[in-house]
mmCIF file of C-alpha atoms in Angstrom:
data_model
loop_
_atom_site.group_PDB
_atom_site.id
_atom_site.type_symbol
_atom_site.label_atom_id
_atom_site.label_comp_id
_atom_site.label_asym_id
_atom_site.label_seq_id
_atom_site.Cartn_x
_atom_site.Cartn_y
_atom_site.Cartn_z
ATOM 1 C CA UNK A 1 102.707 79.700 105.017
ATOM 2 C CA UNK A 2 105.139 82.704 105.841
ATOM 3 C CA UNK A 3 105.053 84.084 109.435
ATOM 4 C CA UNK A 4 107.310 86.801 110.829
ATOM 5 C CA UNK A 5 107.040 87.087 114.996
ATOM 6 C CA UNK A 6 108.222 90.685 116.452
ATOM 7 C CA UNK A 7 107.417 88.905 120.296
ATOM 8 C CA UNK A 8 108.653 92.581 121.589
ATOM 9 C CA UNK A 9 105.213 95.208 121.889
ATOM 10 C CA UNK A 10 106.861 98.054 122.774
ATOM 11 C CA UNK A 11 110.546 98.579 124.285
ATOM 12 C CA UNK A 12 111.437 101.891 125.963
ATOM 13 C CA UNK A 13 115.394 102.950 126.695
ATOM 14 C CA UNK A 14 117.370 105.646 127.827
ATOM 15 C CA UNK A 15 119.431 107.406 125.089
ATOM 16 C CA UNK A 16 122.581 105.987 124.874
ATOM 17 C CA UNK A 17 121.400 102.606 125.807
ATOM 18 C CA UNK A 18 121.863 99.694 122.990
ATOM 19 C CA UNK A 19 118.874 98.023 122.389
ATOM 20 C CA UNK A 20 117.947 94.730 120.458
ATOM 21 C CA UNK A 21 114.514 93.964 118.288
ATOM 22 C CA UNK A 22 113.622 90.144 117.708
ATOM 23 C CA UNK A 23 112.419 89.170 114.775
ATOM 24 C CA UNK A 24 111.768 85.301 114.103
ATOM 25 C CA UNK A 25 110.521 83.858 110.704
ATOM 26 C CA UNK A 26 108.313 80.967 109.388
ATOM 27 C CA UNK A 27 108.740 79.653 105.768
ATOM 28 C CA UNK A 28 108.951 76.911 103.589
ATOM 29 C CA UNK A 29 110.799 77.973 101.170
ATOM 30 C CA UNK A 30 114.654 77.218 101.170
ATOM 31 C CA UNK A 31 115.322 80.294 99.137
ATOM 32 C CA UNK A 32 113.754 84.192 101.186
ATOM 33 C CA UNK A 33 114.639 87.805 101.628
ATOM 34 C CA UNK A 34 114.397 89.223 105.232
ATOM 35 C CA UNK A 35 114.109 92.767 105.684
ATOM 36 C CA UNK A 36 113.776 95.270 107.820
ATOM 37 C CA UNK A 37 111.888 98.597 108.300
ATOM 38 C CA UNK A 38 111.615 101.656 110.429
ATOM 39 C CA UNK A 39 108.668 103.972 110.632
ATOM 40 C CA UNK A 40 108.416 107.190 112.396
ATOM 41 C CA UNK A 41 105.307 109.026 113.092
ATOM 42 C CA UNK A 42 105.182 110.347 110.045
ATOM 43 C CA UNK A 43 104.376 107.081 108.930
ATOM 44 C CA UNK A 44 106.602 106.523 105.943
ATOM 45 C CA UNK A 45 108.175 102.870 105.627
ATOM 46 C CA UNK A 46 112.342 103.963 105.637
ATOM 47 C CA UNK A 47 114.083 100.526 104.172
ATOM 48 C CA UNK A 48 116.906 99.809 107.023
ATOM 49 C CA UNK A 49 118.332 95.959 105.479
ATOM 50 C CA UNK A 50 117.431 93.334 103.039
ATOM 51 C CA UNK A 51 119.358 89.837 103.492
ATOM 52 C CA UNK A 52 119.426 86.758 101.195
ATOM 53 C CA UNK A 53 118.955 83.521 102.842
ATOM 54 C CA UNK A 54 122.120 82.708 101.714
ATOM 55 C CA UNK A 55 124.079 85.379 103.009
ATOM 56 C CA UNK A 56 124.194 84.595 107.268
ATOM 57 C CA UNK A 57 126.990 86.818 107.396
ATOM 58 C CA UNK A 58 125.865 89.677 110.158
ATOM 59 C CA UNK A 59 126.370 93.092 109.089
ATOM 60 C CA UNK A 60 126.898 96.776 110.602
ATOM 61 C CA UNK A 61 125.617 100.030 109.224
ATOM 62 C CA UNK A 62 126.642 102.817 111.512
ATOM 63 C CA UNK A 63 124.883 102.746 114.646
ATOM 64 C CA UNK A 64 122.620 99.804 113.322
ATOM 65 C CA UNK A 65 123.842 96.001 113.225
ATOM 66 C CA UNK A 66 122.224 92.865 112.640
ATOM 67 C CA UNK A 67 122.377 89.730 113.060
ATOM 68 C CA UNK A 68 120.676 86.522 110.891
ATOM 69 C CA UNK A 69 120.767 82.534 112.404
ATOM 70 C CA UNK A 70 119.185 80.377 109.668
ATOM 71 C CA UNK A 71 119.088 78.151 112.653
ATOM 72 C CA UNK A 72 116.872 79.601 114.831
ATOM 73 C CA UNK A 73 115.317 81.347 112.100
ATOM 74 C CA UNK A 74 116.003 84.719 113.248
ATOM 75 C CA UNK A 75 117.064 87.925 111.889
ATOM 76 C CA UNK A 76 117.565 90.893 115.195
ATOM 77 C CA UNK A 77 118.117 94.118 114.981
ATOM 78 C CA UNK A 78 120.813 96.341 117.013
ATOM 79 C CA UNK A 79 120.584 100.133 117.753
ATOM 80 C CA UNK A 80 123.970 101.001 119.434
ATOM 81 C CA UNK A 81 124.111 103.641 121.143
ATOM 82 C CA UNK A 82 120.540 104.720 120.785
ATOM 83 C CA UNK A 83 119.101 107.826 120.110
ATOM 84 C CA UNK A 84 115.848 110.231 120.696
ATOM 85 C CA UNK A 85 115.486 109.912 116.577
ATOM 86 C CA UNK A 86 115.558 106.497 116.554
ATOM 87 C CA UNK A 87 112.101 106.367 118.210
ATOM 88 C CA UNK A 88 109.738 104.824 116.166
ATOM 89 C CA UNK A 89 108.248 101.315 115.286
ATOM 90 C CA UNK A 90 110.043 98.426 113.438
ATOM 91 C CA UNK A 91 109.154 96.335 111.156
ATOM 92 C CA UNK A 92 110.629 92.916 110.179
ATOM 93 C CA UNK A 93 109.431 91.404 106.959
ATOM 94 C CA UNK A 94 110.073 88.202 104.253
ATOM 95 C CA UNK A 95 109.659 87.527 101.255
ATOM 96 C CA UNK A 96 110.054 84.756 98.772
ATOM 97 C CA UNK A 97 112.829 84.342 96.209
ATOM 98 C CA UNK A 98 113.068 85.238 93.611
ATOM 99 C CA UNK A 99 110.947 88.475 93.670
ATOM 100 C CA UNK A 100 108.875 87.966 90.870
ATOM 101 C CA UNK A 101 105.648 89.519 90.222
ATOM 102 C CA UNK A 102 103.369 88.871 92.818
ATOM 103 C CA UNK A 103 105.440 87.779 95.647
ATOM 104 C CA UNK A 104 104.403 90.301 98.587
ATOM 105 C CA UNK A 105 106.072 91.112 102.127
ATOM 106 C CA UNK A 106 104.878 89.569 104.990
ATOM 107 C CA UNK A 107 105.378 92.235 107.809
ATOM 108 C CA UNK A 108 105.836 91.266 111.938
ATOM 109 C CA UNK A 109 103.748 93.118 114.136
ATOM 110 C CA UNK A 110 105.961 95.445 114.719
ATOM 111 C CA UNK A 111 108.145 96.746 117.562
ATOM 112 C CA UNK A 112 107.613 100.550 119.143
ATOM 113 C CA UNK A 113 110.810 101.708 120.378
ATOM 114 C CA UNK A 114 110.792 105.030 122.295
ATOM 115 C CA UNK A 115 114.414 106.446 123.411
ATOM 116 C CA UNK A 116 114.049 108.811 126.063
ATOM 117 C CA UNK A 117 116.322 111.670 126.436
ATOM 118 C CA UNK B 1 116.739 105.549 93.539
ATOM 119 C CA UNK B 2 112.801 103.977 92.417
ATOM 120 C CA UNK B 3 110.481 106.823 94.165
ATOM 121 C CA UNK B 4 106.821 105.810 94.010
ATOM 122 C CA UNK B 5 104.877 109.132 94.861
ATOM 123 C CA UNK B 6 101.425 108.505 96.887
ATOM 124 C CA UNK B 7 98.945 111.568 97.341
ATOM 125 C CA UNK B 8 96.933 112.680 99.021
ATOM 126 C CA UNK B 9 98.701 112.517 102.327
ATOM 127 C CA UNK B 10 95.789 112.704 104.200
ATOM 128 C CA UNK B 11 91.748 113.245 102.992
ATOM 129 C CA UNK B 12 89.152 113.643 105.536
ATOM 130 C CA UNK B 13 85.881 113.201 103.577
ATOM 131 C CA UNK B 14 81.872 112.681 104.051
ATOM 132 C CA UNK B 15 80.304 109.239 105.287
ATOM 133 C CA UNK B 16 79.058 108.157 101.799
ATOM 134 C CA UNK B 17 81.484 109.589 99.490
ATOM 135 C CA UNK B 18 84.468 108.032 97.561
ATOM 136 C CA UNK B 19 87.931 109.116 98.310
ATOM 137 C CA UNK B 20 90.769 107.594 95.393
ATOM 138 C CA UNK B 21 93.949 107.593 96.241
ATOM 139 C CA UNK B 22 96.855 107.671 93.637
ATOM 140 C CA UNK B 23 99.997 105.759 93.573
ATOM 141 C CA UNK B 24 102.364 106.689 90.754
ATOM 142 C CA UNK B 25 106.191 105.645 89.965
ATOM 143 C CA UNK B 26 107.688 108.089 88.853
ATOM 144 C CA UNK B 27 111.292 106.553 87.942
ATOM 145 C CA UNK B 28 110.718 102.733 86.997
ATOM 146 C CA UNK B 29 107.808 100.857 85.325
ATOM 147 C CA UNK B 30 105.811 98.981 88.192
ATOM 148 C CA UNK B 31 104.244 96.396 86.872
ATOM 149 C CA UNK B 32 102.836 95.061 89.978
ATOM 150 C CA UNK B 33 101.662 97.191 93.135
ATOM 151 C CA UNK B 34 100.737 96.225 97.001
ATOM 152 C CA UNK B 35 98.539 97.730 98.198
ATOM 153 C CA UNK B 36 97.886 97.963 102.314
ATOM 154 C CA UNK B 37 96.228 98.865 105.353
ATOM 155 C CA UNK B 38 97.495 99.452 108.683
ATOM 156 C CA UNK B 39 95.528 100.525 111.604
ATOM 157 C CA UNK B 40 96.618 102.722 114.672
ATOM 158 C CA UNK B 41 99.578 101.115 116.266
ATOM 159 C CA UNK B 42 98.836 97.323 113.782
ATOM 160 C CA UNK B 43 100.929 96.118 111.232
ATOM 161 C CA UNK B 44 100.687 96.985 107.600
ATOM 162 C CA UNK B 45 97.804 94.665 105.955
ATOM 163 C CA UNK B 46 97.749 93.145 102.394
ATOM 164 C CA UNK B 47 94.769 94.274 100.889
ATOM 165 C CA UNK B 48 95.540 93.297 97.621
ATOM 166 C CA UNK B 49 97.877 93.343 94.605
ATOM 167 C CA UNK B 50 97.400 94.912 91.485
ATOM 168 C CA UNK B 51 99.003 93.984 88.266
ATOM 169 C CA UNK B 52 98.882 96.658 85.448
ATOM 170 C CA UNK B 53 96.021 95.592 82.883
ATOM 171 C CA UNK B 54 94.486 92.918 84.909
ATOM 172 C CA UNK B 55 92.104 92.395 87.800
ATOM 173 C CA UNK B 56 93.632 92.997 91.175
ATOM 174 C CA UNK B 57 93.688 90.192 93.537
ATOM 175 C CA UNK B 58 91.986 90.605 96.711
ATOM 176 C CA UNK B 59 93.405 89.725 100.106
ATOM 177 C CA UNK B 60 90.892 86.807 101.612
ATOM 178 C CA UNK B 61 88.238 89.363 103.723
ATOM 179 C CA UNK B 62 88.895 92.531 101.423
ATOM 180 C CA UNK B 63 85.544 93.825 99.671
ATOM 181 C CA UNK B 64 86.752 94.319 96.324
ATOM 182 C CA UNK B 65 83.620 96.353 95.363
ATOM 183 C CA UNK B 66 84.200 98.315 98.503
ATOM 184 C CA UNK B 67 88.113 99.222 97.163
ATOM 185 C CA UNK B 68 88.400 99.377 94.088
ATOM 186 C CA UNK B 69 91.806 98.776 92.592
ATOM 187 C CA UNK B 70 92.462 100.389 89.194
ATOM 188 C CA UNK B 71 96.194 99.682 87.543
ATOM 189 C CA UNK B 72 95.871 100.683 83.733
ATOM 190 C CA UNK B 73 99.342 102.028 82.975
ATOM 191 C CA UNK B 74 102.902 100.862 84.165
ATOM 192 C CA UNK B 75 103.014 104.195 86.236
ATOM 193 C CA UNK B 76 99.791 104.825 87.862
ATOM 194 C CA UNK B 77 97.782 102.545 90.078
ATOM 195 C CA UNK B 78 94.669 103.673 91.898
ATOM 196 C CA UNK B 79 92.922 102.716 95.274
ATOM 197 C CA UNK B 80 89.093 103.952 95.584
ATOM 198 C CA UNK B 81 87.333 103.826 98.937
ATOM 199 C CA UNK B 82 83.542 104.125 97.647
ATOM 200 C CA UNK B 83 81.208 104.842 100.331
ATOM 201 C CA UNK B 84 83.303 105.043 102.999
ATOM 202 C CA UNK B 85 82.306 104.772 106.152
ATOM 203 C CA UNK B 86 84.173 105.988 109.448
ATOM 204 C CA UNK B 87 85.251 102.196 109.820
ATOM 205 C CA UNK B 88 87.458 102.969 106.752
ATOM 206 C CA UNK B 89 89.603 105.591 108.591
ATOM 207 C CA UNK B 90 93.006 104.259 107.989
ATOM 208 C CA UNK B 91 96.465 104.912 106.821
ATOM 209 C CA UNK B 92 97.222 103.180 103.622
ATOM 210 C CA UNK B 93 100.164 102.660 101.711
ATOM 211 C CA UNK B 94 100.878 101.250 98.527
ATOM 212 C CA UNK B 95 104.304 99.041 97.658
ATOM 213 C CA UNK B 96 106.110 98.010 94.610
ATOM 214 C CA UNK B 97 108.694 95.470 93.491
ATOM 215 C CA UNK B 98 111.630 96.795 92.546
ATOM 216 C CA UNK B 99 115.012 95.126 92.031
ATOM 217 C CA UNK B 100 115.463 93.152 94.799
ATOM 218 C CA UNK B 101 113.273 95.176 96.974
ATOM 219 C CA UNK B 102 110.373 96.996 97.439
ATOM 220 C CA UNK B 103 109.751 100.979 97.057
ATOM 221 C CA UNK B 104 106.792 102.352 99.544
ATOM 222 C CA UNK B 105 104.576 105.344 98.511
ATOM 223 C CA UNK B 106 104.358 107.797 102.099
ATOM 224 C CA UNK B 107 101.138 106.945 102.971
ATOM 225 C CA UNK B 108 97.496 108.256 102.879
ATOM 226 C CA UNK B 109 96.367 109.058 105.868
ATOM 227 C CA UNK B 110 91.585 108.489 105.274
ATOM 228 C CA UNK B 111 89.152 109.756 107.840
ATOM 229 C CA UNK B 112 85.617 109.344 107.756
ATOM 230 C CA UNK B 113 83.452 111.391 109.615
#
């Protein structure tokens, strides 16, 4: 069975600060697509990252990098530099490959960063 | 980019009554939609899946007579809360495949009183 572990509750910072959001992933499959996912209060899932399995290469997006290790089957999140809009919660999710009909998300518990000014 | 478009945003209705809550794509044909639950400060929840022009499958727990899932057309998939109850208040969002992704209506925000 898939499992996706978000260990971190809640994390506060100070603007400014970096700040890092664990995700760590159960699965059997040799083939999955990690993702992650912000939501503000609103309450609107924003899309952030997908990664392949295949693909451990880390990658930067602005203010936002990651980083994926297939061998301790993780997949963490970095906010550089953090912000007051960056508050909000965090999801990490998986999913099989390929994505055919059917195959669903399996969502972590969530992390709820707040950035205080 | 593949827009599903989820209304109402928010319903506050009767202990009782039914409250259905529409999910519609609006730029791609979504053959299959999520469908979830997610409590104050929880995760987001299966419930179930829909595929259009066949029974939805239920998450293990989820009273399918309770929420009934309704997917007849490659554009429009339905979620009814019948009776609801104030146990029902919840925010629920609906999901679709799409590429190599998935596309999230914005969420209907139910409460029962």
């Amino acid at each position: 069975a898939q499992k996706v572990t978000q260990a971190q509750t809640e994390i506060s910072v100070v603007e400014k600060e970096d700040v890092t959001l664990d995700c760590v992933y159960e699965t059997r499959d040799t083939t999955y697509y990690l993702f992650w996912y912000k939501q503000p209060p609103s309450g609107e899932l924003v899309f952030l990252i997908r990664r392949n399995s295949f693909d451990e290469q880390n990658e930067i997006s602005g203010r936002y990098s990651w980083n994926f290790q297939k061998s301790t089957s993780s997949f963490n999140f970095t906010i550089t530099a953090s912000q007051v809009v960056d508050s909000a919660v965090y999801f990490c999710a998986l999913s099989e490959v390929p994505l055919i009909v059917g195959n669903k998300l399996v969502f972590g518990a969530g992390t709820i960063l707040r950035v205080k000014s | 980019g593949a827009v599903v478009s989820q209304h109402p945003s928010w319903v506050i209705c009767k202990s009782g009554t039914s409250v259905k809550i529409e999910c519609r794509s609006l730029d791609f044909q979504a053959t299959t939609m999520f469908w979830y639950r997610q409590f104050p400060k929880q995760s987001l929840m299966l419930m179930a899946t829909s595929n259009e022009g066949s029974k939805a499958t239920y998450e293990q727990g989820v009273e399918k007579d309770k929420f009934l899932i309704n997917h007849a057309s490659l554009t429009l998939s339905t979620l009814t809360v019948t009776s609801a109850h104030p146990e029902d208040s919840s925010f629920y969002i609906c999901s679709s495949r799409r590429d190599y992704g998935y596309t999230f209506g914005s969420g209907t925000r139910l409460t029962v009183v």
